[in-house]
mmCIF file of C-alpha atoms in Angstrom:
data_model
loop_
_atom_site.group_PDB
_atom_site.id
_atom_site.type_symbol
_atom_site.label_atom_id
_atom_site.label_comp_id
_atom_site.label_asym_id
_atom_site.label_seq_id
_atom_site.Cartn_x
_atom_site.Cartn_y
_atom_site.Cartn_z
ATOM 1 C CA UNK A 13 -16.367 32.591 17.234
ATOM 2 C CA UNK A 14 -18.107 30.505 14.575
ATOM 3 C CA UNK A 15 -15.360 27.873 14.766
ATOM 4 C CA UNK A 16 -15.987 27.488 18.504
ATOM 5 C CA UNK A 17 -19.726 27.093 17.911
ATOM 6 C CA UNK A 18 -19.053 24.566 15.135
ATOM 7 C CA UNK A 19 -16.640 22.627 17.345
ATOM 8 C CA UNK A 20 -19.215 22.591 20.150
ATOM 9 C CA UNK A 21 -21.945 21.340 17.777
ATOM 10 C CA UNK A 22 -19.642 18.620 16.424
ATOM 11 C CA UNK A 23 -18.753 17.379 19.893
ATOM 12 C CA UNK A 24 -22.414 17.514 20.966
ATOM 13 C CA UNK A 25 -23.897 15.707 17.946
ATOM 14 C CA UNK A 26 -21.293 12.944 18.171
ATOM 15 C CA UNK A 27 -21.706 12.546 21.916
ATOM 16 C CA UNK A 28 -23.066 9.140 22.906
ATOM 17 C CA UNK A 29 -25.509 10.576 25.454
ATOM 18 C CA UNK A 30 -26.871 13.034 22.907
ATOM 19 C CA UNK A 31 -27.504 10.148 20.476
ATOM 20 C CA UNK A 32 -29.247 8.175 23.248
ATOM 21 C CA UNK A 33 -31.408 11.211 24.076
ATOM 22 C CA UNK A 34 -32.458 11.665 20.431
ATOM 23 C CA UNK A 35 -33.207 7.941 20.179
ATOM 24 C CA UNK A 36 -35.441 8.211 23.271
ATOM 25 C CA UNK A 37 -37.243 11.201 21.723
ATOM 26 C CA UNK A 38 -37.751 9.267 18.474
ATOM 27 C CA UNK A 39 -39.205 6.282 20.365
ATOM 28 C CA UNK A 40 -41.475 8.599 22.381
ATOM 29 C CA UNK A 41 -42.594 10.291 19.169
ATOM 30 C CA UNK A 42 -43.398 6.926 17.572
ATOM 31 C CA UNK A 43 -45.346 5.852 20.655
ATOM 32 C CA UNK A 44 -47.429 9.047 20.647
ATOM 33 C CA UNK A 45 -48.135 8.678 16.927
ATOM 34 C CA UNK A 46 -49.700 5.310 17.771
ATOM 35 C CA UNK A 47 -51.631 6.811 20.713
ATOM 36 C CA UNK A 48 -53.020 9.522 18.421
ATOM 37 C CA UNK A 49 -54.722 6.854 16.289
ATOM 38 C CA UNK A 50 -56.985 6.200 19.309
ATOM 39 C CA UNK A 51 -57.393 9.673 20.803
ATOM 40 C CA UNK A 52 -55.574 12.944 21.269
ATOM 41 C CA UNK A 53 -55.685 15.873 23.669
ATOM 42 C CA UNK A 54 -53.876 19.120 24.393
ATOM 43 C CA UNK A 55 -51.142 17.373 26.416
ATOM 44 C CA UNK A 56 -50.255 14.980 23.586
ATOM 45 C CA UNK A 57 -50.304 17.844 21.085
ATOM 46 C CA UNK A 58 -48.011 19.908 23.318
ATOM 47 C CA UNK A 59 -45.555 17.019 23.727
ATOM 48 C CA UNK A 60 -45.565 16.365 19.973
ATOM 49 C CA UNK A 61 -44.875 20.054 19.265
ATOM 50 C CA UNK A 62 -42.044 19.961 21.814
ATOM 51 C CA UNK A 63 -40.599 16.900 20.103
ATOM 52 C CA UNK A 64 -40.821 18.687 16.753
ATOM 53 C CA UNK A 65 -38.872 21.571 18.323
ATOM 54 C CA UNK A 66 -36.195 19.145 19.567
ATOM 55 C CA UNK A 67 -35.929 17.581 16.098
ATOM 56 C CA UNK A 68 -35.571 21.067 14.590
ATOM 57 C CA UNK A 69 -32.785 21.980 17.020
ATOM 58 C CA UNK A 70 -31.060 18.663 16.270
ATOM 59 C CA UNK A 71 -31.150 19.402 12.519
ATOM 60 C CA UNK A 72 -29.723 22.894 13.106
ATOM 61 C CA UNK A 73 -26.937 21.491 15.289
ATOM 62 C CA UNK A 74 -25.996 18.914 12.668
ATOM 63 C CA UNK A 75 -26.135 21.588 9.950
ATOM 64 C CA UNK A 76 -23.713 23.801 11.891
ATOM 65 C CA UNK A 77 -21.478 20.821 12.691
ATOM 66 C CA UNK A 78 -21.227 19.793 9.015
ATOM 67 C CA UNK A 79 -18.270 20.889 6.894
ATOM 68 C CA UNK A 80 -20.370 23.132 4.694
ATOM 69 C CA UNK A 81 -23.791 22.968 3.012
ATOM 70 C CA UNK A 82 -22.656 20.420 0.438
ATOM 71 C CA UNK A 83 -21.341 18.083 3.123
ATOM 72 C CA UNK A 84 -24.629 18.326 5.034
ATOM 73 C CA UNK A 85 -26.845 17.523 2.039
ATOM 74 C CA UNK A 86 -24.521 14.789 0.761
ATOM 75 C CA UNK A 87 -25.552 12.775 3.813
ATOM 76 C CA UNK A 88 -28.772 10.951 2.938
ATOM 77 C CA UNK A 89 -29.862 10.699 6.580
ATOM 78 C CA UNK A 90 -29.663 14.503 6.942
ATOM 79 C CA UNK A 91 -31.874 14.994 3.878
ATOM 80 C CA UNK A 92 -34.286 12.347 5.146
ATOM 81 C CA UNK A 93 -34.586 13.912 8.622
ATOM 82 C CA UNK A 94 -34.862 17.450 7.233
ATOM 83 C CA UNK A 95 -37.670 16.412 4.859
ATOM 84 C CA UNK A 96 -39.685 14.848 7.682
ATOM 85 C CA UNK A 97 -39.234 17.901 9.906
ATOM 86 C CA UNK A 98 -40.226 20.351 7.142
ATOM 87 C CA UNK A 99 -43.379 18.359 6.379
ATOM 88 C CA UNK A 100 -44.403 18.616 10.037
ATOM 89 C CA UNK A 101 -44.243 22.421 9.858
ATOM 90 C CA UNK A 102 -46.956 22.586 7.174
ATOM 91 C CA UNK A 103 -50.151 23.604 9.041
ATOM 92 C CA UNK A 104 -53.264 21.585 8.265
ATOM 93 C CA UNK A 105 -55.262 24.813 8.119
ATOM 94 C CA UNK A 106 -53.232 25.819 5.051
ATOM 95 C CA UNK A 107 -54.469 22.754 3.167
ATOM 96 C CA UNK A 108 -57.994 22.942 1.773
ATOM 97 C CA UNK A 109 -58.020 19.829 -0.398
ATOM 98 C CA UNK A 110 -59.070 16.697 1.504
ATOM 99 C CA UNK A 111 -56.785 14.371 -0.479
ATOM 100 C CA UNK A 112 -53.781 16.639 0.083
ATOM 101 C CA UNK A 113 -54.571 16.834 3.800
ATOM 102 C CA UNK A 114 -54.712 13.038 4.019
ATOM 103 C CA UNK A 115 -51.385 12.762 2.161
ATOM 104 C CA UNK A 116 -49.880 15.317 4.553
ATOM 105 C CA UNK A 117 -50.997 13.300 7.590
ATOM 106 C CA UNK A 118 -49.590 10.108 6.062
ATOM 107 C CA UNK A 119 -46.235 11.811 5.449
ATOM 108 C CA UNK A 120 -46.121 12.953 9.072
ATOM 109 C CA UNK A 121 -46.644 9.374 10.216
ATOM 110 C CA UNK A 122 -43.407 8.536 8.391
ATOM 111 C CA UNK A 123 -41.605 10.112 11.344
ATOM 112 C CA UNK A 124 -41.633 6.541 12.662
ATOM 113 C CA UNK A 125 -38.938 5.811 10.066
ATOM 114 C CA UNK A 126 -36.524 7.969 12.047
ATOM 115 C CA UNK A 127 -36.036 4.836 14.131
ATOM 116 C CA UNK A 128 -33.980 3.561 11.182
ATOM 117 C CA UNK A 129 -31.132 5.857 12.206
ATOM 118 C CA UNK A 130 -31.365 5.147 15.938
ATOM 119 C CA UNK A 131 -28.811 2.316 15.908
ATOM 120 C CA UNK A 132 -25.742 1.440 13.866
ATOM 121 C CA UNK A 133 -27.038 -2.098 13.302
ATOM 122 C CA UNK A 134 -30.251 -0.776 11.752
ATOM 123 C CA UNK A 135 -28.253 1.637 9.597
ATOM 124 C CA UNK A 136 -26.207 -1.345 8.453
ATOM 125 C CA UNK A 137 -29.343 -3.202 7.376
ATOM 126 C CA UNK A 138 -30.562 -0.128 5.459
ATOM 127 C CA UNK A 139 -27.161 0.123 3.762
ATOM 128 C CA UNK A 140 -27.422 -3.532 2.734
ATOM 129 C CA UNK A 141 -30.886 -2.989 1.253
ATOM 130 C CA UNK A 142 -29.725 0.075 -0.688
ATOM 131 C CA UNK A 143 -26.716 -1.794 -2.062
ATOM 132 C CA UNK A 144 -29.008 -4.679 -3.030
ATOM 133 C CA UNK A 145 -31.337 -2.500 -5.108
ATOM 134 C CA UNK A 146 -29.312 -2.836 -8.310
ATOM 135 C CA UNK A 147 -29.179 -6.625 -8.014
ATOM 136 C CA UNK A 148 -32.845 -6.747 -6.992
ATOM 137 C CA UNK A 149 -33.770 -4.726 -10.085
ATOM 138 C CA UNK A 150 -32.499 -7.497 -12.360
ATOM 139 C CA UNK A 151 -34.090 -10.111 -10.131
ATOM 140 C CA UNK A 152 -37.421 -8.316 -10.524
ATOM 141 C CA UNK A 153 -37.033 -8.376 -14.318
ATOM 142 C CA UNK A 154 -36.222 -12.094 -14.159
ATOM 143 C CA UNK A 155 -39.234 -12.654 -11.885
ATOM 144 C CA UNK A 156 -41.511 -10.632 -14.209
ATOM 145 C CA UNK A 157 -40.507 -12.759 -17.202
ATOM 146 C CA UNK A 158 -41.559 -15.925 -15.405
ATOM 147 C CA UNK A 159 -44.772 -14.563 -13.914
ATOM 148 C CA UNK A 160 -45.752 -13.090 -17.303
ATOM 149 C CA UNK A 161 -45.164 -16.458 -18.968
ATOM 150 C CA UNK A 162 -47.172 -18.375 -16.376
ATOM 151 C CA UNK A 163 -49.932 -15.739 -16.387
ATOM 152 C CA UNK A 164 -50.450 -16.077 -20.132
ATOM 153 C CA UNK A 165 -50.435 -19.881 -19.873
ATOM 154 C CA UNK A 166 -52.922 -19.678 -16.993
ATOM 155 C CA UNK A 167 -55.328 -17.449 -18.916
ATOM 156 C CA UNK A 168 -55.044 -19.668 -22.000
ATOM 157 C CA UNK A 169 -55.720 -22.903 -20.123
ATOM 158 C CA UNK A 170 -57.860 -22.071 -17.116
ATOM 159 C CA UNK A 171 -60.069 -19.095 -17.978
ATOM 160 C CA UNK A 172 -63.706 -19.938 -17.332
ATOM 161 C CA UNK A 173 -66.204 -19.100 -20.083
ATOM 162 C CA UNK A 174 -68.157 -15.848 -19.669
ATOM 163 C CA UNK A 175 -71.970 -15.920 -19.560
ATOM 164 C CA UNK A 176 -72.069 -14.605 -23.148
ATOM 165 C CA UNK A 177 -69.953 -17.528 -24.349
ATOM 166 C CA UNK A 178 -71.861 -20.240 -22.482
ATOM 167 C CA UNK A 179 -74.442 -22.524 -23.952
ATOM 168 C CA UNK A 180 -77.542 -23.277 -21.903
ATOM 169 C CA UNK A 181 -76.017 -26.573 -20.770
ATOM 170 C CA UNK A 182 -72.778 -24.850 -19.752
ATOM 171 C CA UNK A 183 -74.691 -22.193 -17.845
ATOM 172 C CA UNK A 184 -76.453 -24.872 -15.798
ATOM 173 C CA UNK A 185 -73.122 -26.598 -15.109
ATOM 174 C CA UNK A 186 -71.522 -23.268 -14.217
ATOM 175 C CA UNK A 187 -74.217 -22.526 -11.631
ATOM 176 C CA UNK A 188 -73.716 -25.997 -10.138
ATOM 177 C CA UNK A 189 -69.949 -25.472 -10.192
ATOM 178 C CA UNK A 190 -70.196 -22.183 -8.295
ATOM 179 C CA UNK A 191 -72.264 -23.892 -5.611
ATOM 180 C CA UNK A 192 -69.793 -26.750 -5.259
ATOM 181 C CA UNK A 193 -66.522 -24.840 -5.737
ATOM 182 C CA UNK A 194 -66.900 -21.075 -5.352
ATOM 183 C CA UNK A 195 -63.889 -18.854 -5.882
ATOM 184 C CA UNK A 196 -61.662 -18.426 -2.871
ATOM 185 C CA UNK A 197 -62.730 -16.024 -1.436
ATOM 186 C CA UNK A 198 -66.284 -16.317 -2.744
ATOM 187 C CA UNK A 199 -66.495 -12.657 -3.828
ATOM 188 C CA UNK A 200 -63.348 -12.814 -5.989
ATOM 189 C CA UNK A 201 -63.510 -12.936 -9.807
ATOM 190 C CA UNK A 202 -62.300 -15.767 -12.005
ATOM 191 C CA UNK A 203 -58.667 -16.235 -10.864
ATOM 192 C CA UNK A 204 -57.491 -16.622 -14.465
ATOM 193 C CA UNK A 205 -60.225 -14.573 -16.121
ATOM 194 C CA UNK A 206 -57.838 -11.865 -17.354
ATOM 195 C CA UNK A 207 -54.114 -11.238 -17.547
ATOM 196 C CA UNK A 208 -54.054 -8.787 -14.632
ATOM 197 C CA UNK A 209 -56.123 -11.112 -12.432
ATOM 198 C CA UNK A 210 -53.849 -13.986 -13.430
ATOM 199 C CA UNK A 211 -50.856 -11.909 -12.262
ATOM 200 C CA UNK A 212 -52.494 -11.406 -8.881
ATOM 201 C CA UNK A 213 -53.461 -15.083 -8.586
ATOM 202 C CA UNK A 214 -49.871 -16.154 -9.215
ATOM 203 C CA UNK A 215 -48.585 -13.627 -6.702
ATOM 204 C CA UNK A 216 -51.116 -14.896 -4.172
ATOM 205 C CA UNK A 217 -50.001 -18.482 -4.806
ATOM 206 C CA UNK A 218 -46.395 -17.371 -4.333
ATOM 207 C CA UNK A 219 -47.277 -16.348 -0.763
ATOM 208 C CA UNK A 220 -48.900 -19.758 -0.177
ATOM 209 C CA UNK A 221 -52.362 -18.200 0.155
ATOM 210 C CA UNK A 222 -55.142 -20.618 -0.955
ATOM 211 C CA UNK A 223 -53.162 -21.945 -3.915
ATOM 212 C CA UNK A 224 -54.440 -25.471 -3.273
ATOM 213 C CA UNK A 225 -58.033 -24.146 -3.271
ATOM 214 C CA UNK A 226 -57.454 -22.646 -6.726
ATOM 215 C CA UNK A 227 -56.138 -26.007 -7.916
ATOM 216 C CA UNK A 228 -59.102 -27.942 -6.495
ATOM 217 C CA UNK A 229 -61.580 -25.502 -8.055
ATOM 218 C CA UNK A 230 -59.927 -25.819 -11.463
ATOM 219 C CA UNK A 231 -60.012 -29.619 -11.222
ATOM 220 C CA UNK A 232 -63.732 -29.397 -10.453
ATOM 221 C CA UNK A 233 -64.191 -27.000 -13.407
ATOM 222 C CA UNK A 234 -62.429 -29.565 -15.588
ATOM 223 C CA UNK A 235 -64.784 -32.292 -14.380
ATOM 224 C CA UNK A 236 -67.767 -30.055 -15.251
ATOM 225 C CA UNK A 237 -66.338 -29.450 -18.716
ATOM 226 C CA UNK A 238 -65.926 -25.685 -18.166
ATOM 227 C CA UNK A 239 -62.203 -25.809 -19.033
ATOM 228 C CA UNK A 240 -60.636 -28.172 -21.555
ATOM 229 C CA UNK A 241 -57.690 -29.471 -19.527
ATOM 230 C CA UNK A 242 -57.378 -32.468 -17.263
ATOM 231 C CA UNK A 243 -56.410 -32.608 -13.608
ATOM 232 C CA UNK A 244 -52.821 -33.641 -14.385
ATOM 233 C CA UNK A 245 -52.158 -30.402 -16.280
ATOM 234 C CA UNK A 246 -53.834 -28.342 -13.535
ATOM 235 C CA UNK A 247 -51.729 -29.979 -10.831
ATOM 236 C CA UNK A 248 -48.488 -29.801 -12.832
ATOM 237 C CA UNK A 249 -48.990 -26.104 -13.592
ATOM 238 C CA UNK A 250 -49.509 -25.117 -9.952
ATOM 239 C CA UNK A 251 -46.780 -27.344 -8.524
ATOM 240 C CA UNK A 252 -44.223 -26.131 -11.090
ATOM 241 C CA UNK A 253 -45.137 -22.490 -10.450
ATOM 242 C CA UNK A 254 -44.875 -22.902 -6.687
ATOM 243 C CA UNK A 255 -41.477 -24.612 -6.987
ATOM 244 C CA UNK A 256 -40.118 -22.013 -9.419
ATOM 245 C CA UNK A 257 -41.431 -18.996 -7.501
ATOM 246 C CA UNK A 258 -41.066 -20.035 -3.874
ATOM 247 C CA UNK A 259 -37.841 -22.042 -4.088
ATOM 248 C CA UNK A 260 -35.999 -20.424 -7.006
ATOM 249 C CA UNK A 261 -37.046 -16.816 -7.569
ATOM 250 C CA UNK A 262 -37.382 -15.875 -3.892
ATOM 251 C CA UNK A 263 -34.063 -17.517 -3.065
ATOM 252 C CA UNK A 264 -32.391 -15.379 -5.734
ATOM 253 C CA UNK A 265 -33.612 -12.287 -3.888
ATOM 254 C CA UNK A 266 -32.502 -13.666 -0.522
ATOM 255 C CA UNK A 267 -29.131 -14.635 -1.989
ATOM 256 C CA UNK A 268 -28.535 -11.131 -3.377
ATOM 257 C CA UNK A 269 -29.321 -9.551 0.006
ATOM 258 C CA UNK A 270 -27.196 -12.033 1.969
ATOM 259 C CA UNK A 271 -24.255 -11.507 -0.409
ATOM 260 C CA UNK A 272 -24.458 -7.732 -0.022
ATOM 261 C CA UNK A 273 -24.802 -8.137 3.740
ATOM 262 C CA UNK A 274 -21.507 -10.021 3.821
ATOM 263 C CA UNK A 275 -19.853 -7.349 1.645
ATOM 264 C CA UNK A 276 -21.085 -4.507 3.894
ATOM 265 C CA UNK A 277 -20.024 -6.391 7.043
ATOM 266 C CA UNK A 278 -16.533 -6.891 5.650
ATOM 267 C CA UNK A 279 -16.288 -3.216 4.707
ATOM 268 C CA UNK A 280 -17.493 -2.200 8.167
ATOM 269 C CA UNK A 281 -14.951 -4.539 9.805
ATOM 270 C CA UNK A 282 -12.091 -3.135 7.706
ATOM 271 C CA UNK A 283 -13.171 0.417 8.511
ATOM 272 C CA UNK A 284 -13.157 -0.345 12.255
ATOM 273 C CA UNK A 285 -9.683 -1.904 12.002
ATOM 274 C CA UNK A 286 -8.449 1.151 10.084
ATOM 275 C CA UNK A 287 -9.898 3.517 12.714
ATOM 276 C CA UNK A 288 -8.325 1.488 15.523
ATOM 277 C CA UNK A 289 -4.913 1.715 13.862
ATOM 278 C CA UNK A 290 -5.278 5.479 13.418
ATOM 279 C CA UNK A 291 -6.309 5.977 17.043
#
């Protein structure tokens, strides 16, 4: 009897129309999650609870269809889906702490990520990213070495004097400097005032955000005598960092992902050819 039920669950969960139906439910769930950020009512709550019931039934069907408990939990997608469904069953009334309640709501929003398993192409991209993690780990170390080096150089060369360190003449020049060339944005601290702020400034320049404004402000600070470097050093530092980060370090990351994408595509192609020969 159990074998018949298992066979039925296997045929159902692998059926193309069943997969399309679950994909539709996932999309509907994601849409309603967005609607709930504006307003909610009893109808939306009822539909969301119904969707949760469908997800629960789907998990049970896939659990029965699996070749044992170990086989079910060895599939990362099963663990991922099961975790999201279990989180949704935790009632908000059972949570008294406000921070925990907020974390619970955020976790429930992650149901949107179920879209990652709605298509084979998306699964392929996720597989590529997972395979790239090991290579990306070493790329991150390589990137950290460079950003740490440039951050220390930036603090050493471009840190503006603090009010305690300024003479009366420097304080007057500093006030004039802030009127002429305020930080970008104006409420931000000295971009190279500390090592952690220098890290953030370099990361911001990596994205192309206001890096020329930082350069112009430092050139103005040099003209006011607030930093002891000339405009050539300021320009060289920022241009070299932008070239190294944007054209070298980022391309290493892209290269690792593209290489793994080609590897996964070749493996997928060979697997399809093998399945076609078997069938």
